[in-house]
CSV table of C-alpha atoms in Angstrom, one decimal:
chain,number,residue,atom,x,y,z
A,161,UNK,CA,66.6,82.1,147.0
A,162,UNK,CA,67.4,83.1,150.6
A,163,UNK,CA,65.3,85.6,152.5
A,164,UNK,CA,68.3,88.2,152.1
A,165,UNK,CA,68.5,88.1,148.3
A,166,UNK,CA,65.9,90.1,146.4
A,167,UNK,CA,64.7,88.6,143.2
A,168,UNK,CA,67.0,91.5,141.4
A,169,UNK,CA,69.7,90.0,142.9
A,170,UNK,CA,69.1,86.6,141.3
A,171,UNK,CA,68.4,87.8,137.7
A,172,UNK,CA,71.9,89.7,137.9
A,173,UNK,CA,73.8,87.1,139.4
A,174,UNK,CA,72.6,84.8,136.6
A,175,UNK,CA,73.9,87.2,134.0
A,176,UNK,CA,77.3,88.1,135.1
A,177,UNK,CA,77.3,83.6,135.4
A,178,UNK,CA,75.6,84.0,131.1
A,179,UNK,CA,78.6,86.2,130.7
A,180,UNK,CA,81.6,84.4,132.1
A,181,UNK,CA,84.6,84.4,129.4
A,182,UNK,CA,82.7,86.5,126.9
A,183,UNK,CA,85.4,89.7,126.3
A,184,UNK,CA,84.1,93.0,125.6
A,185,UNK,CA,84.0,94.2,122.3
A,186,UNK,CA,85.8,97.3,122.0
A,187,UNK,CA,85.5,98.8,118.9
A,188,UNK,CA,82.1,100.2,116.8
A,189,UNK,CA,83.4,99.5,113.4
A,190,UNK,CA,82.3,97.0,110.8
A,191,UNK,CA,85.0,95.4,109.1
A,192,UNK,CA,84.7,96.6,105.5
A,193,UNK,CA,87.7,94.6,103.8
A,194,UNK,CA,87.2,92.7,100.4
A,195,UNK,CA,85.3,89.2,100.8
A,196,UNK,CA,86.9,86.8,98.0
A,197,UNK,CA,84.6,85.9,95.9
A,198,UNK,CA,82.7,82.8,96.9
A,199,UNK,CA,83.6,79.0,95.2
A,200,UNK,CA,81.2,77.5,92.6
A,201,UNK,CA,80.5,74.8,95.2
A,202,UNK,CA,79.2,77.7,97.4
A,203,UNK,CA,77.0,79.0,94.8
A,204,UNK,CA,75.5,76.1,93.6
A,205,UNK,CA,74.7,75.4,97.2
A,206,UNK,CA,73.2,78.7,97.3
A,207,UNK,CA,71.3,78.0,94.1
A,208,UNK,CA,70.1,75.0,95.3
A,209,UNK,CA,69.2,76.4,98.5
A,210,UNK,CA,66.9,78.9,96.3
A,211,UNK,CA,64.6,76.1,95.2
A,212,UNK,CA,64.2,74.3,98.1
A,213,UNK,CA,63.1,77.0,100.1
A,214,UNK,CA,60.6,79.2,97.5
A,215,UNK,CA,59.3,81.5,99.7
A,216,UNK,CA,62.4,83.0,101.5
A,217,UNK,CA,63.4,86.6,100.6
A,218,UNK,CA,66.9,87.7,99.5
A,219,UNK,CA,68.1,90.5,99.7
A,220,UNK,CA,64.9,92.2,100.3
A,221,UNK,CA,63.6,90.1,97.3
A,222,UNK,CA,60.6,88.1,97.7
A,223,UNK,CA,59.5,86.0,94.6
A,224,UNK,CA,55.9,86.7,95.6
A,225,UNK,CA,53.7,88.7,92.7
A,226,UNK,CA,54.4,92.3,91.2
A,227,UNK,CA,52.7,94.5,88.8
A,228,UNK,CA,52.5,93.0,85.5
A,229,UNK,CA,54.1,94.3,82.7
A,230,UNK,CA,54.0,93.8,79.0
A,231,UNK,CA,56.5,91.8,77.1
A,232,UNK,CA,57.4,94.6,74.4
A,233,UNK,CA,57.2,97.2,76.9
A,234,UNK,CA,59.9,99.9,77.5
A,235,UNK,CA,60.9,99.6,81.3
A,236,UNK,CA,62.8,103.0,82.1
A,237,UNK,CA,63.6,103.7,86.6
A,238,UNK,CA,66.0,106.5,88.0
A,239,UNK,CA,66.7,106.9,91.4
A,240,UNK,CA,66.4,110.7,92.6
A,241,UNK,CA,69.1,113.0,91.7
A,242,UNK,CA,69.6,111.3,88.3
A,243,UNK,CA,70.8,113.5,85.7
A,244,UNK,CA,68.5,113.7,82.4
A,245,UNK,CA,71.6,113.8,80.5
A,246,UNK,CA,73.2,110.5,81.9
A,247,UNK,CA,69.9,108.6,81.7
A,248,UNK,CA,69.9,109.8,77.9
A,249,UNK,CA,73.2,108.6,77.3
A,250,UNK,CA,72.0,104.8,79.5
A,251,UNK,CA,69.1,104.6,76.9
A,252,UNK,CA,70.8,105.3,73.3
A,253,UNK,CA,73.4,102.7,74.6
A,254,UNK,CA,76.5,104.9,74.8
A,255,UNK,CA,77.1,103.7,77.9
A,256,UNK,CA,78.8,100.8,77.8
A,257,UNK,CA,77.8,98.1,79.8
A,258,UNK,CA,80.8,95.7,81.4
A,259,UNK,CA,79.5,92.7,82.4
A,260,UNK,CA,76.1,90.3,81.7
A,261,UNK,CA,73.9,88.0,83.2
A,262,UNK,CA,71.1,86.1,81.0
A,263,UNK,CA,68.4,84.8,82.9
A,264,UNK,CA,66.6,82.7,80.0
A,265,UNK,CA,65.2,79.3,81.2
A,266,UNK,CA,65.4,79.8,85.0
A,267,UNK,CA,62.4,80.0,87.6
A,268,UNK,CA,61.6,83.0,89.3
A,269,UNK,CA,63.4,82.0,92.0
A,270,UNK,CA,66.7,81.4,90.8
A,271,UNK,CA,66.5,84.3,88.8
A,272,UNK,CA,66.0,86.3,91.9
A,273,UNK,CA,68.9,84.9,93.7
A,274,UNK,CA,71.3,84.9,90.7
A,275,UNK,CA,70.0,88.4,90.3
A,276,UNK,CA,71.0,89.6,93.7
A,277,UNK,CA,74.3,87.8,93.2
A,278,UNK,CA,75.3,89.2,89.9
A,279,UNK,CA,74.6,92.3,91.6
A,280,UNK,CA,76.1,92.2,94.4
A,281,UNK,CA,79.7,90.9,92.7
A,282,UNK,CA,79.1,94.0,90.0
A,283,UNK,CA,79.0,96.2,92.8
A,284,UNK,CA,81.6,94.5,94.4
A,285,UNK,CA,84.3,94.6,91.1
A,286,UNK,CA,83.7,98.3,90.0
A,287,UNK,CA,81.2,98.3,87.4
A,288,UNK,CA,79.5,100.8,86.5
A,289,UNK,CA,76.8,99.5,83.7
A,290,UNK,CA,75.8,96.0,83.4
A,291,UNK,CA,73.4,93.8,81.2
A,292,UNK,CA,70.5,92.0,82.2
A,293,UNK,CA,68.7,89.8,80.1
A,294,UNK,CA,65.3,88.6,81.2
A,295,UNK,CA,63.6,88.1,78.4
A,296,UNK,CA,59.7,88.6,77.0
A,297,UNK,CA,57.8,85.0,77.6
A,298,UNK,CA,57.2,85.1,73.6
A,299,UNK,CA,58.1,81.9,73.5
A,300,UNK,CA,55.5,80.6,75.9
A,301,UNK,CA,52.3,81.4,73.8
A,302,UNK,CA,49.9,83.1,76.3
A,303,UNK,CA,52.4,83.5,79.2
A,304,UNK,CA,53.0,86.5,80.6
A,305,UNK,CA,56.4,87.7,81.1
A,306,UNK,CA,57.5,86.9,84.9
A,307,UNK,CA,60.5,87.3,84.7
A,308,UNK,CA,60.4,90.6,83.6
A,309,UNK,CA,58.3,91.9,85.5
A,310,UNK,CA,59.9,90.4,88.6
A,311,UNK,CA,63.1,91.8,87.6
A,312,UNK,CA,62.0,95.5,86.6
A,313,UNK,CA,60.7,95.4,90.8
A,314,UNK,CA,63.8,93.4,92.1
A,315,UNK,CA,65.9,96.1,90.6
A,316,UNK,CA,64.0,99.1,92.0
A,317,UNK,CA,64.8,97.4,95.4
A,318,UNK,CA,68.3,96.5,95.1
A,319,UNK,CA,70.9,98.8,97.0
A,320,UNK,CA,73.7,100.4,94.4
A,321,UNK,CA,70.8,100.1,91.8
A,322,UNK,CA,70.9,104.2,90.9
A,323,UNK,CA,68.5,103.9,86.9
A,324,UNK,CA,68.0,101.2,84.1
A,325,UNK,CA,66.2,101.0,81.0
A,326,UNK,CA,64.8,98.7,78.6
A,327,UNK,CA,68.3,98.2,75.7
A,328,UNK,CA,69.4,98.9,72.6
A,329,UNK,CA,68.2,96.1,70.1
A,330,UNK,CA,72.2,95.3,69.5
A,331,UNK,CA,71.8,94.3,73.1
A,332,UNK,CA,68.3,92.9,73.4
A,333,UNK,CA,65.8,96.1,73.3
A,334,UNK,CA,62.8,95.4,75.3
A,335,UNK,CA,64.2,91.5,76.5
A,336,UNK,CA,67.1,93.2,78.4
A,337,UNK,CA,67.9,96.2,80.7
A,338,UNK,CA,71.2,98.4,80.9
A,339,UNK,CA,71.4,98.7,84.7
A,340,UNK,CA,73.6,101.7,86.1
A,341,UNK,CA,75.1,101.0,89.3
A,342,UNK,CA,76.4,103.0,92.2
A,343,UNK,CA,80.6,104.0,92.0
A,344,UNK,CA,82.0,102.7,95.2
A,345,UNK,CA,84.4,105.5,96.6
């Protein structure tokens, strides 16, 4: 640096030579049209992804412990501003729900990415009530029910989650939820 230059001078001649070809961005606008939805290959690289690496979060999800609860209790959540009549009509089942995603057999960790997933493309395709099955661990004498429980605090974190409840027993009763999700406008 000469004697003429200050050391401001440097640090700002150094950033306009950082910023040479980059072209200014001009609009402040996200981009919100449709995303395909992804190739098996993709999500079984995703999956995979999920039990390599354990501890990461998705979506806000961490597979790290949550409140435990029993395997023939009722699990009932409703966001704010849910009407008493629609969560009614969730519970007794006369909502129908459109699509389903069983979780039997997998690890807390893929369940929490297939979760998210499943969610996500729900969302993504219109649906207004959906089927989870999770489970009760009663047939793993002594276990508790993780992935119940892990799934009745996944889905009080997931965006466009708005109330679910434990099902009918057509559907699974206390080994399944009836999830009502967010109408995109």
């Amino acid at each position: 640096m000469t004697d003429s230059q200050s050391p401001a001078d440097d640090g700002a001649q150094s950033f306009e030579d950082l910023m040479q070809g980059v072209e200014r961005h001009h609009h402040d606008r996200a981009d919100t049209a449709r995303v395909a939805s992804p190739d098996p290959d993709s999500l079984a690289l995703r999956r995979a992804a999920a039990t390599e690496e354990p501890e990461r979060v998705i979506d806000g999800l961490s597979s790290e412990a949550v409140d435990i609860v029993e395997s023939g209790e009722e699990l009932l959540f409703a966001a704010p501003g849910i009407q008493l009549r629609l969560m009614k009509r969730l519970r007794q089942g006369h909502l129908p729900w459109e699509q389903g995603l069983d979780l039997h057999g997998m690890t807390v960790e893929q369940a929490r990415d297939e979760l998210s997933t499943f969610i996500r493309d729900a969302l993504r395709n219109r649906a207004r009530v959906v089927l989870v099955v999770h489970g009760k661990a009663y047939s793993q004498a002594g276990r508790q029910p993780l992935l119940k429980s892990h799934v009745n605090d996944w889905l009080r974190r997931l965006d466009g989650v708005l109330a679910f409840c434990s099902a009918q027993p057509r559907d699974g009763g206390t080994g399944a939820l009836y999830v009502l999700l967010k109408q995109r406008k």
